[in-house]
XYZ file of C-alpha atoms in Angstrom:
759
model
C 0.008 -0.080 -0.012
C 1.462 3.327 -0.858
C 2.236 5.969 1.741
C -0.225 8.518 2.599
C 0.399 11.625 0.381
C 0.961 15.073 1.788
C -1.011 18.207 0.589
C 1.955 19.064 -1.493
C 2.134 15.671 -3.152
C -1.484 15.918 -3.840
C -1.080 19.281 -5.514
C 1.896 18.341 -7.593
C 0.094 15.056 -8.483
C -3.005 17.015 -9.519
C -1.099 19.473 -11.843
C 1.048 16.713 -13.270
C -2.192 14.740 -13.857
C -3.690 17.798 -15.767
C -0.800 18.116 -17.929
C -0.798 14.478 -18.899
C -4.619 14.519 -19.576
C -4.033 17.485 -22.011
C -1.250 15.678 -23.726
C -3.498 12.488 -23.888
C -6.373 14.794 -25.543
C -3.990 16.495 -28.040
C -2.419 13.438 -29.089
C -5.835 11.923 -29.652
C -7.580 14.869 -31.273
C -4.810 15.350 -33.798
C -5.174 14.409 -37.371
C -8.644 13.054 -37.054
C -9.301 13.795 -40.702
C -5.965 12.341 -41.964
C -7.452 8.817 -42.541
C -10.608 8.106 -44.327
C -13.580 6.574 -42.510
C -13.497 2.773 -43.051
C -16.028 -0.083 -43.417
C -16.616 -0.679 -39.762
C -16.877 2.995 -39.014
C -19.379 3.372 -41.771
C -21.447 0.683 -39.690
C -21.226 2.965 -36.896
C -22.480 6.049 -38.667
C -25.363 3.769 -40.002
C -26.434 2.755 -36.502
C -25.987 6.330 -35.234
C -28.718 7.508 -37.800
C -31.206 4.965 -36.347
C -33.300 5.281 -33.275
C -32.885 3.531 -29.843
C -35.091 0.423 -30.807
C -33.847 0.081 -34.424
C -30.295 0.145 -33.047
C -31.117 -2.727 -30.798
C -32.852 -4.507 -33.570
C -29.907 -4.070 -35.759
C -27.141 -4.823 -33.210
C -28.843 -8.140 -32.387
C -27.737 -9.365 -35.860
C -24.306 -7.541 -35.593
C -21.160 -8.836 -33.557
C -21.682 -5.834 -30.861
C -24.152 -5.139 -28.523
C -25.976 -1.715 -28.695
C -24.796 0.647 -25.760
C -21.946 2.368 -27.876
C -24.284 3.105 -30.630
C -26.841 4.765 -28.280
C -24.248 6.739 -27.033
C -22.984 7.892 -30.608
C -26.781 8.490 -31.655
C -26.920 11.055 -28.627
C -23.618 12.420 -29.476
C -24.281 13.120 -33.184
C -27.507 15.000 -32.365
C -25.387 17.590 -30.805
C -21.960 17.406 -32.713
C -23.131 16.475 -36.169
C -21.688 13.941 -38.693
C -18.471 15.409 -39.689
C -15.500 13.091 -39.504
C -14.103 15.065 -36.495
C -17.367 15.158 -34.697
C -17.882 11.528 -35.276
C -14.355 10.430 -34.040
C -14.237 13.004 -31.156
C -16.533 10.758 -29.033
C -13.690 8.158 -28.942
C -11.243 10.837 -28.272
C -13.111 11.981 -25.090
C -13.376 8.194 -23.955
C -9.781 7.493 -24.519
C -8.784 10.795 -22.748
C -10.775 9.983 -19.568
C -9.084 6.439 -19.604
C -5.865 8.188 -19.083
C -7.063 10.398 -16.017
C -8.673 7.209 -14.412
C -5.546 4.890 -14.996
C -3.547 7.609 -13.116
C -6.031 7.872 -10.278
C -6.116 4.090 -10.075
C -2.264 3.895 -10.117
C -1.930 6.355 -7.415
C -4.295 4.443 -5.301
C -2.812 1.095 -5.726
C 0.830 1.521 -6.091
C 1.720 5.259 -5.382
C 2.503 8.590 -7.273
C 5.632 7.342 -9.312
C 3.831 4.372 -10.558
C 0.921 6.383 -11.493
C 3.007 8.812 -13.369
C 4.660 6.062 -15.418
C 1.557 4.715 -16.192
C -0.092 7.877 -16.970
C 2.696 8.759 -19.601
C 2.480 5.325 -21.010
C -1.142 5.641 -21.511
C -1.268 9.059 -22.831
C 1.391 8.360 -25.687
C 0.292 4.745 -26.320
C 0.077 4.363 -30.044
C -2.261 1.214 -29.471
C -4.716 3.435 -27.425
C -4.335 6.519 -29.819
C -5.213 4.536 -32.870
C -8.528 3.475 -31.343
C -9.383 6.625 -29.684
C -9.471 7.947 -33.144
C -11.951 5.498 -34.619
C -15.889 5.637 -34.714
C -16.150 2.369 -32.835
C -16.589 1.189 -29.387
C -13.024 -0.065 -28.373
C -12.328 3.271 -26.400
C -15.521 3.110 -24.537
C -14.959 -0.554 -23.637
C -11.429 0.379 -22.271
C -12.826 3.330 -20.158
C -15.705 1.144 -18.807
C -13.103 -1.383 -17.866
C -10.958 0.977 -15.994
C -14.097 2.488 -14.164
C -15.076 -1.207 -13.168
C -11.646 -1.768 -11.792
C -11.765 1.507 -9.965
C -15.242 0.757 -8.471
C -14.061 -2.919 -7.412
C -10.872 -1.632 -5.602
C -12.939 0.854 -3.695
C -15.453 -1.645 -2.923
C -12.963 -4.194 -1.698
C -11.283 -1.567 0.511
C -14.544 -0.503 2.087
C -17.672 -2.783 0.986
C -20.550 -0.544 0.629
C -23.651 -0.894 -1.130
C -23.089 2.261 -3.055
C -19.604 1.348 -4.222
C -20.958 -2.274 -5.286
C -23.674 -0.578 -7.192
C -21.253 1.539 -8.927
C -19.257 -1.517 -9.927
C -22.417 -3.404 -10.962
C -23.196 -0.613 -13.342
C -19.727 -0.219 -14.937
C -19.848 -4.174 -15.523
C -23.201 -4.198 -16.989
C -22.340 -1.255 -19.493
C -19.234 -3.358 -20.371
C -21.496 -6.279 -21.293
C -23.724 -4.068 -23.293
C -21.115 -2.348 -25.146
C -18.928 -5.433 -26.337
C -19.415 -9.103 -25.873
C -15.573 -9.403 -25.187
C -15.995 -7.028 -22.447
C -17.171 -9.829 -20.261
C -13.415 -10.750 -20.159
C -12.978 -7.803 -17.796
C -15.692 -9.208 -15.508
C -14.434 -12.632 -15.566
C -10.893 -11.358 -14.825
C -12.373 -9.270 -11.590
C -14.190 -12.580 -10.514
C -11.225 -14.385 -10.620
C -9.126 -11.792 -8.712
C -12.036 -11.439 -6.155
C -11.711 -15.276 -5.725
C -8.063 -15.139 -5.049
C -8.617 -12.208 -2.541
C -11.530 -13.803 -0.666
C -9.702 -17.219 -0.502
C -6.883 -15.418 1.473
C -8.971 -13.521 3.822
C -12.462 -15.535 3.657
C -14.460 -12.619 4.716
C -18.149 -13.672 4.426
C -19.276 -10.011 4.225
C -17.763 -9.629 0.903
C -18.805 -12.945 -0.433
C -22.733 -12.777 -0.468
C -22.940 -9.297 -1.693
C -20.437 -10.015 -4.704
C -22.364 -13.196 -5.586
C -25.652 -11.428 -5.714
C -24.144 -9.014 -7.756
C -22.947 -11.426 -10.359
C -26.582 -13.020 -10.150
C -28.161 -9.654 -10.865
C -25.690 -9.023 -13.548
C -26.590 -12.227 -15.368
C -30.365 -11.849 -15.036
C -30.071 -8.395 -16.611
C -27.740 -9.791 -19.348
C -29.865 -12.958 -20.298
C -32.693 -11.153 -22.022
C -30.056 -9.608 -24.594
C -28.188 -13.029 -24.899
C -31.339 -14.507 -25.595
C -32.426 -11.829 -28.219
C -29.124 -12.161 -30.070
C -28.714 -15.756 -29.920
C -28.675 -16.484 -33.567
C -25.696 -14.154 -33.987
C -23.690 -15.418 -31.051
C -24.381 -19.295 -32.039
C -23.044 -18.361 -35.460
C -20.207 -16.177 -34.545
C -17.465 -16.773 -37.359
C -13.877 -17.120 -37.047
C -12.073 -13.721 -37.352
C -8.503 -14.920 -37.704
C -6.237 -17.582 -38.711
C -5.161 -20.389 -36.134
C -2.467 -19.110 -33.867
C 0.044 -20.436 -31.185
C 1.282 -19.274 -27.693
C 4.432 -17.981 -29.276
C 2.711 -15.670 -31.617
C 0.369 -14.384 -28.969
C 3.212 -13.843 -26.476
C 5.049 -11.664 -29.088
C 1.906 -9.757 -30.217
C 1.120 -9.000 -26.521
C 4.311 -7.186 -25.890
C 4.511 -5.709 -29.339
C 1.003 -4.398 -29.675
C 0.730 -3.313 -26.047
C 4.088 -1.423 -26.507
C 4.095 0.078 -29.838
C 0.777 -0.525 -31.494
C -0.181 -2.015 -34.950
C 1.516 0.588 -36.979
C 5.103 -1.051 -36.990
C 6.443 -4.311 -38.457
C 5.871 -7.481 -36.209
C 9.445 -8.003 -35.142
C 11.454 -8.244 -31.913
C 12.778 -4.550 -31.985
C 14.990 -2.940 -29.483
C 11.933 -1.083 -28.286
C 9.983 -4.290 -27.724
C 13.006 -5.564 -25.713
C 12.965 -2.579 -23.657
C 9.266 -2.850 -22.757
C 9.868 -6.468 -22.005
C 12.344 -5.560 -19.437
C 9.855 -3.011 -17.913
C 7.163 -5.690 -17.819
C 9.592 -8.075 -16.142
C 10.242 -5.477 -13.534
C 6.549 -4.909 -13.338
C 5.955 -8.747 -12.422
C 8.596 -8.623 -9.847
C 6.872 -5.704 -8.335
C 3.466 -7.336 -8.384
C 4.937 -10.251 -6.472
C 6.426 -7.866 -3.777
C 3.013 -5.744 -3.533
C 0.852 -8.700 -3.553
C -2.878 -7.898 -4.008
C -3.029 -4.969 -6.533
C 0.002 -6.230 -8.396
C -1.824 -9.383 -8.927
C -5.124 -7.485 -10.143
C -2.742 -5.308 -12.635
C -0.989 -8.622 -14.112
C -4.613 -10.476 -14.268
C -5.959 -7.353 -16.175
C -3.250 -7.587 -18.597
C -3.051 -11.393 -19.232
C -6.317 -12.912 -18.403
C -8.352 -11.454 -21.436
C -5.759 -12.770 -23.793
C -5.826 -16.361 -22.119
C -9.573 -16.302 -22.545
C -8.963 -15.448 -26.237
C -6.832 -18.470 -26.582
C -9.570 -20.600 -24.801
C -12.276 -19.214 -27.182
C -9.900 -20.075 -30.156
C -9.810 -23.613 -29.192
C -13.510 -23.997 -29.823
C -12.749 -24.302 -33.585
C -13.090 -20.575 -34.074
C -9.944 -18.570 -34.120
C -10.405 -15.467 -32.042
C -7.418 -13.111 -32.510
C -7.795 -9.566 -33.133
C -5.570 -6.873 -31.373
C -8.575 -4.414 -30.893
C -10.320 -6.963 -28.546
C -7.376 -6.658 -26.297
C -7.320 -2.667 -26.003
C -9.257 -3.189 -22.706
C -5.950 -4.741 -21.405
C -3.715 -1.933 -21.821
C -4.504 -0.056 -18.586
C -3.330 -3.097 -16.642
C -0.146 -3.081 -18.948
C 0.509 0.483 -18.170
C 0.064 -0.042 -14.468
C 2.486 -2.983 -14.619
C 5.066 -0.597 -16.330
C 4.409 1.973 -13.547
C 4.925 -0.656 -10.738
C 8.007 -1.919 -12.279
C 9.762 1.353 -12.456
C 8.655 2.212 -9.010
C 9.960 -0.989 -7.565
C 13.528 0.022 -8.803
C 13.264 3.825 -8.127
C 12.093 3.403 -4.618
C 15.442 1.881 -3.538
C 17.566 4.591 -5.056
C 18.650 7.826 -3.830
C 16.556 10.848 -4.516
C 18.744 12.323 -7.491
C 19.220 8.623 -8.961
C 15.388 8.070 -8.527
C 14.625 11.240 -10.556
C 17.210 10.363 -13.098
C 15.759 6.819 -13.645
C 12.213 8.354 -14.011
C 13.482 10.834 -16.510
C 15.110 7.975 -18.514
C 12.113 5.761 -18.383
C 9.604 8.573 -19.480
C 12.046 9.685 -22.338
C 12.078 5.892 -23.317
C 8.344 5.872 -23.244
C 7.733 8.913 -25.370
C 10.645 8.088 -27.852
C 9.190 4.620 -28.441
C 5.858 6.124 -29.453
C 7.416 8.593 -32.144
C 7.838 5.939 -35.207
C 4.304 4.185 -34.665
C 2.594 7.617 -34.326
C 4.510 9.011 -37.382
C 3.283 5.879 -39.316
C -0.327 6.306 -37.987
C -0.440 9.867 -39.314
C 2.037 9.827 -42.209
C 2.365 6.385 -43.747
C -0.489 5.146 -45.854
C 0.915 1.689 -45.567
C -0.461 1.337 -42.067
C -3.744 3.204 -42.621
C -7.408 2.092 -42.555
C -9.416 1.164 -45.864
C -9.370 4.470 -47.759
C -13.184 4.828 -48.757
C -12.594 8.664 -49.233
C -9.958 7.710 -52.011
C -12.197 5.508 -53.736
C -15.096 7.736 -53.802
C -12.633 10.648 -55.061
C -11.353 8.344 -57.917
C -14.871 7.434 -59.125
C -15.997 11.076 -58.975
C -12.930 12.235 -61.075
C -13.038 9.556 -63.646
C -16.683 8.301 -64.179
C -19.008 9.193 -66.946
C -22.761 9.303 -66.750
C -23.133 5.682 -68.457
C -21.174 3.896 -65.674
C -22.312 2.210 -62.468
C -20.859 0.886 -59.161
C -21.025 -2.447 -57.700
C -20.345 -3.052 -53.874
C -19.313 -6.546 -53.121
C -20.264 -6.619 -49.494
C -23.421 -4.618 -48.782
C -22.277 -3.296 -45.699
C -19.972 -0.950 -47.463
C -22.697 1.197 -48.540
C -22.788 3.217 -45.395
C -19.301 4.451 -45.663
C -19.220 4.904 -49.253
C -22.410 6.889 -49.343
C -20.709 8.995 -46.691
C -17.918 10.049 -49.011
C -19.565 9.642 -52.581
C -21.272 12.743 -54.126
C -21.799 11.486 -57.505
C -25.082 10.316 -59.092
C -24.093 6.913 -60.639
C -26.317 4.041 -59.703
C -25.024 1.796 -56.917
C -25.622 -1.948 -56.777
C -24.732 -3.461 -53.391
C -24.089 -7.552 -53.381
C -24.902 -9.096 -50.081
C -23.967 -12.527 -48.895
C -27.713 -13.575 -49.518
C -27.406 -12.466 -53.204
C -24.100 -14.655 -53.715
C -25.877 -17.604 -52.351
C -28.436 -17.512 -55.247
C -25.962 -17.711 -58.116
C -28.503 -17.781 -60.912
C -30.148 -14.441 -59.949
C -26.658 -13.115 -59.234
C -25.457 -13.900 -62.745
C -28.701 -12.382 -64.146
C -27.905 -9.047 -62.331
C -24.310 -9.110 -63.695
C -25.430 -9.713 -67.275
C -27.965 -6.823 -66.810
C -25.110 -4.427 -65.738
C -22.938 -5.759 -68.805
C -25.889 -4.885 -71.151
C -26.684 -1.725 -69.493
C -23.483 0.200 -68.631
C -20.234 0.941 -70.363
C -17.916 0.894 -67.197
C -18.349 -0.766 -63.905
C -16.445 0.377 -60.734
C -16.321 -2.805 -58.625
C -15.623 -2.162 -54.810
C -14.521 -5.501 -53.356
C -14.220 -6.068 -49.659
C -14.098 -9.284 -47.552
C -14.338 -11.420 -50.531
C -13.562 -14.663 -48.730
C -16.792 -13.993 -46.565
C -18.636 -12.237 -48.952
C -18.324 -14.364 -52.127
C -16.285 -17.631 -50.901
C -16.403 -19.144 -54.377
C -15.165 -15.949 -56.205
C -18.346 -16.014 -58.576
C -18.626 -12.224 -58.902
C -15.015 -11.480 -59.919
C -14.619 -14.562 -62.064
C -17.596 -13.727 -63.970
C -16.423 -10.048 -64.454
C -13.192 -11.242 -65.401
C -14.625 -13.505 -68.223
C -17.094 -11.190 -69.578
C -15.414 -7.515 -69.204
C -12.250 -5.939 -69.829
C -10.466 -5.338 -66.363
C -8.927 -1.670 -66.742
C -7.347 -1.278 -63.172
C -7.171 -3.313 -59.968
C -6.004 -1.117 -57.005
C -5.893 -1.892 -53.328
C -7.080 0.942 -50.774
C -6.059 -0.759 -47.453
C -8.075 -4.077 -47.418
C -10.519 -2.795 -49.966
C -10.191 -3.110 -53.805
C -11.544 -0.902 -56.633
C -11.530 -2.681 -59.673
C -12.722 -1.060 -62.923
C -14.312 -3.060 -65.513
C -15.134 -2.038 -69.223
C -17.971 -3.874 -71.062
C -18.162 -4.802 -74.726
C -17.634 -7.820 -76.969
C -14.749 -7.770 -79.552
C -15.200 -11.231 -80.739
C -16.181 -10.262 -84.181
C -13.376 -7.853 -84.500
C -10.334 -10.533 -83.991
C -7.877 -10.362 -86.577
C -4.829 -12.960 -87.230
C -1.574 -12.120 -85.682
C 0.472 -15.357 -85.427
C 3.424 -13.931 -83.220
C 5.534 -16.594 -81.549
C 6.939 -15.592 -78.003
C 9.868 -17.503 -76.729
C 9.168 -20.439 -79.135
C 6.619 -21.350 -76.571
C 3.473 -19.188 -76.897
C 1.639 -17.959 -79.836
C -0.658 -14.880 -80.137
C -3.128 -16.251 -82.681
C -5.584 -13.146 -82.970
C -6.092 -9.922 -81.423
C -8.816 -7.056 -81.429
C -8.565 -3.614 -80.118
C -11.132 -0.993 -79.541
C -11.669 2.085 -79.904
C -8.885 3.124 -82.177
C -9.684 6.745 -81.327
C -10.587 7.848 -77.571
C -10.033 10.570 -75.217
C -7.436 10.495 -72.620
C -8.553 9.030 -69.304
C -10.517 6.557 -71.285
C -9.941 2.724 -71.544
C -8.511 0.883 -74.660
C -10.014 -2.659 -74.744
C -7.788 -5.383 -75.830
C -8.835 -8.804 -76.562
C -6.066 -11.558 -77.130
C -6.265 -15.152 -78.257
C -3.461 -17.438 -77.371
C -2.199 -21.069 -77.917
C 0.634 -23.051 -76.394
C 3.305 -24.513 -78.846
C 4.476 -26.873 -76.048
C 3.615 -27.707 -72.343
C 4.219 -24.665 -70.232
C 5.796 -25.190 -66.667
C 5.924 -21.473 -65.760
C 3.238 -18.849 -65.110
C 3.440 -15.997 -67.602
C 1.923 -12.483 -67.380
C 0.644 -10.585 -70.284
C 1.684 -6.608 -70.571
C -0.017 -4.014 -72.614
C 1.651 -0.822 -72.972
C 0.555 2.579 -74.873
C 3.836 4.378 -75.620
C 4.395 7.983 -76.805
C 6.998 9.342 -79.316
C 9.487 9.303 -76.446
C 8.832 5.679 -75.314
C 7.225 7.060 -72.074
C 4.288 4.745 -70.909
C 1.024 6.493 -71.101
C -1.093 3.575 -70.436
C -0.392 0.185 -68.990
C -2.025 -3.011 -67.881
C -0.409 -6.257 -66.616
C -2.488 -9.425 -66.024
C -2.645 -13.124 -66.629
C -3.200 -13.680 -70.427
C -6.324 -15.561 -69.630
C -8.595 -16.650 -66.773
C -6.582 -20.117 -67.122
C -3.350 -20.093 -65.752
C -0.724 -20.826 -68.447
C 0.654 -23.931 -66.531
C -2.825 -25.415 -67.286
C -2.807 -24.877 -71.134
C -2.836 -27.686 -73.303
C -0.788 -27.524 -76.647
C -2.748 -26.534 -79.518
C -5.887 -25.452 -77.726
C -6.795 -21.819 -78.032
C -7.347 -19.472 -75.014
C -8.837 -16.002 -74.890
C -8.289 -13.280 -72.436
C -9.250 -9.396 -72.131
C -7.410 -6.512 -70.989
C -8.572 -2.904 -70.398
C -5.648 -0.538 -70.833
C -6.496 2.992 -69.178
C -4.858 5.738 -70.926
C -3.573 8.325 -68.269
C -5.587 11.251 -67.639
C -3.869 14.413 -68.841
C -2.257 12.397 -71.870
C -1.769 14.961 -74.654
C -3.411 14.408 -77.901
C -1.315 12.425 -80.510
C -0.690 9.048 -82.192
C 0.559 6.419 -79.665
C 1.878 2.946 -80.132
C 0.239 -0.300 -78.450
C 2.694 -3.065 -77.709
C 1.968 -6.265 -76.055
C 4.290 -9.165 -74.596
C 4.856 -11.791 -72.123
C 7.179 -12.102 -68.999
C 7.666 -14.852 -66.419
C 5.804 -13.938 -63.388
C 8.644 -15.187 -61.053
C 11.756 -13.895 -62.745
C 10.286 -10.833 -64.610
C 12.407 -12.116 -67.807
C 10.543 -11.297 -70.919
C 9.795 -13.818 -73.745
C 11.312 -12.762 -77.009
C 10.099 -12.769 -80.574
C 12.112 -14.525 -83.357
C 13.374 -10.931 -84.476
C 14.912 -10.509 -80.955
C 12.287 -7.952 -79.718
C 10.784 -8.251 -76.270
C 7.368 -6.860 -77.264
C 5.072 -6.619 -80.415
C 4.001 -3.571 -81.779
C 0.363 -4.361 -82.201
C -1.319 -1.215 -83.403
C -1.397 2.536 -83.113
C -4.204 4.435 -81.519
C -5.070 7.983 -81.578
C -5.568 9.873 -78.258
C -7.832 13.049 -78.461
C -8.414 15.817 -76.052
C -11.131 14.967 -73.859
C -14.451 17.089 -73.787
C -14.112 18.206 -70.200
C -10.372 18.372 -68.788
C -9.618 15.707 -66.097
C -10.380 16.426 -62.326
C -6.954 17.038 -60.704
C -7.962 13.986 -58.339
C -7.817 11.818 -61.356
C -4.161 12.440 -62.092
C -1.605 9.795 -60.538
C 0.291 12.430 -58.600
C 2.463 11.644 -55.645
C 2.428 15.431 -54.516
C -0.373 17.801 -55.076
C 0.126 21.341 -55.614
C -0.903 24.436 -57.413
C 1.867 26.738 -58.438
C 1.554 29.384 -61.239
C 4.691 29.618 -63.410
C 3.891 31.911 -66.350
C 0.700 30.873 -68.020
C 0.846 27.436 -66.804
C -0.107 26.017 -63.257
C 1.956 23.036 -61.858
C -0.967 20.838 -60.421
C 1.563 18.413 -58.970
C 4.395 15.766 -59.742
C 5.734 12.428 -59.025
C 9.212 10.953 -59.641
C 10.713 7.547 -59.264
C 13.299 5.185 -60.305
C 12.160 4.021 -63.874
C 9.997 1.177 -63.863
C 9.457 1.346 -60.101
C 6.084 3.242 -60.053
C 4.680 0.800 -57.528
C 7.779 1.539 -55.109
C 8.734 5.183 -55.549
C 10.948 5.011 -52.307
C 13.215 2.745 -54.172
C 16.761 4.211 -54.178
C 18.795 4.883 -57.287
C 22.501 4.422 -58.335
C 24.530 6.770 -60.426
C 23.681 6.362 -64.100
C 20.214 5.014 -63.472
C 17.010 6.536 -65.188
C 14.636 8.604 -63.076
C 11.251 9.152 -64.268
C 9.791 12.608 -63.484
C 6.268 13.523 -64.308
C 4.970 16.955 -64.048
C 1.284 17.750 -64.457
C 0.271 21.110 -66.039
C -2.893 23.276 -66.593
C -2.951 25.963 -69.205
C -4.335 29.120 -67.945
C -4.933 30.682 -71.536
C -4.776 29.290 -75.105
C -1.180 28.908 -76.560
C 0.182 29.771 -73.185
C 3.513 31.536 -72.492
C 5.851 29.734 -70.149
C 9.328 30.363 -68.662
C 12.414 28.378 -69.345
C 12.378 25.320 -67.131
C 15.446 23.565 -65.776
C 15.392 20.367 -63.506
C 18.102 20.783 -60.915
C 19.898 18.188 -58.522
C 21.442 19.610 -55.446
C 23.513 18.023 -52.843
C 23.352 18.391 -48.990
C 25.316 21.555 -49.221
C 23.199 23.125 -51.896
C 25.636 22.530 -54.655
C 24.321 21.805 -57.947
C 25.480 18.176 -59.188
C 23.018 17.837 -62.101
C 20.881 20.024 -64.285
C 18.549 19.141 -67.480
C 16.664 21.386 -69.619
C 12.962 20.604 -69.429
C 10.537 21.611 -72.397
C 6.934 20.538 -71.646
C 6.207 17.194 -73.391
C 9.532 17.290 -75.007
C 7.856 19.611 -77.689
C 5.619 16.374 -79.129
C 2.505 18.590 -77.977
C 3.653 22.161 -78.334
C 2.557 24.975 -76.360
C 0.821 26.853 -79.275
C -1.563 23.751 -79.435
C -2.649 24.024 -75.795
C -6.044 25.291 -74.947
C -7.046 27.197 -71.727
C -7.988 24.466 -69.246
C -6.210 21.646 -70.711
C -4.653 19.351 -68.049
C -1.362 17.756 -69.489
C 0.444 14.853 -68.038
C 4.378 15.427 -68.883
C 6.557 12.511 -68.510
C 10.354 12.680 -69.013
C 13.382 10.661 -68.104
C 16.586 11.905 -66.965
C 19.717 9.857 -65.700
C 21.397 10.304 -62.453
C 24.928 11.899 -62.517
C 27.977 10.232 -61.055
C 27.518 11.357 -57.455
C 28.270 9.934 -54.164
C 25.545 7.970 -52.117
C 23.473 10.227 -50.082
C 20.291 12.250 -50.181
C 19.895 14.933 -53.066
C 17.297 17.833 -53.580
C 15.261 17.693 -56.839
C 13.769 21.105 -57.678
C 12.246 22.868 -60.946
C 13.750 26.096 -61.994
C 11.261 28.215 -63.673
C 13.151 31.311 -64.835
C 14.647 32.174 -61.349
C 11.543 30.706 -59.491
C 12.249 27.381 -57.917
C 9.686 24.520 -56.789
C 11.042 21.982 -54.387
C 9.935 18.645 -55.772
C 11.453 16.224 -53.232
C 14.318 14.205 -52.179
C 16.162 11.537 -54.215
C 18.172 8.935 -52.414
C 21.221 7.563 -54.224
C 22.902 4.398 -52.962
């Protein structure tokens, strides 16, 4: 039991706690709009729009009880439905959790432990992530802390009022998340250990009756939602104890926005946890409670997973983070209380710096690295709005996506949600797809949770067989696949090109031969195998300008049947949609096709030694309406006026590494730089452009004259409003390894493009 604090101690703790709570709020409130709302948050929004009874009815068929949605419903009546307003409720829940953790840590272990636990909780990347989500996990964690606070208060002085407070917190836990019962189970286990040691009857019957009352108040909901509970699906792959141990330390320490490795930070936290376990053994009662708070819920997860339904997802363990943070505080206090005053404060300072420094990289990833972001429905909606025409449609595989998609999408295209029940009726689903193919020119298919929504892959397989796939891009864990409809069977013409003495392109068809930039070129190819194929090959189709810059590309399997299953002499037909990049200038372009080994990337050669076949030429025309800037494949968005041109943005990367723009270069290697222009008048005037490369000291180590489109689309042909994509390739000079600055010099005005890393 910690020593009784003095008035001065209490004042100092109050001010320190207030500062930590402000820090916790600032970190949780920062960047609430950086990431898009995702699928589960869309479900929360849909629930919040309903009334109390409708919420209860819908959540009985959902995987969570209704209490959080009821609180969200009340919240949005006052705060509104903006992204910030929606997520701010979880911010408040997460911030209050930090305050209660500090209060509980002081009661259980003392001020030093409370301070360390408070800092750990305030800067926790794991807690911050879920405090910025329109879901119930932050509320579950807060209710768990309140339940532990009420439990400890009742154990110290068992009054009816304190037990009633615990009972209310526990009931709220159960009605917020089914796995919230893990905290109640942990507290019952701790109560049993405490009672067995003292065997105080006056603490037995009230506690037992409270559990009976809790069960009686929860049974009606369990009965009402029994169908959902009895059919709860597996939510993860099977996992072992070793995996769980590593994840427990990594996730509680650094969150999910870091690679799953045993980094030095994780070992540092593991050392603090070891000290915490030693401290728990020394202090006894509440040390055992903190230890159980952290570890019992994960153990229950293992038990549930043994029932043939693997049940691991870090978000369900957020409720255990306060126990972890209290263990860290107890471990530090166990060491520092044996040290002289100056050494004690030195140790405390070092630990607090460690906790803060450990959070920097995960939080930077959380706010700056899209690799770790949630599903980007905002980006999907913007892409569709920027590229779609009036005779297109949207298909949402997984009808539950409709809420979050509708939140962002402002267009008027018809939407066709496909639910699990639709997939089970295959004949009706195929009829729906056939109707879409007859009615619309292009289909934007948003595919989410395919293993659950469409386990046989019927939807995507039908579309791949009957349409031209133009693009396939992941936005987090959801895909946007664009299909073009139309049949080219009657336009197939003989080709007879032999690739690598193994595969023959028998016939081909291309349409349309004239198309505006931003549109899709449909390519149908008929293949045969000259011999049995033991490798998987990929076909590529590229549209090239006069400088051999790619202005349209699509790589895909040649046909739905893998090449390793082809039979010699039999013909196989496949379809490709090749999107012409928005902003491509008007002109004549070459379409080439070829094949490469999927494993090695090596291209198959034609008898003349070429590694691609010039199939035809196509005419790209000026679009009726300039493309929306959101449709451009920019890495960096901008709006910089340079003469009569506006620079809308740019991208650059090692040539051939568009998919990995961070790839370093070596001296002499090609660097692809793409600038995006908009003309502010007909036949615009522009300054003289020079691309410059500077070293760390600001010295110029490379310079290249830059003429827009290399003169192929001269400025005198530009019209006001034209958006022009301008790709050019330069070669890195012979420079030492290091980081260099790339900038565009426009007659003395300089635009910083970014950093180039040379190895």
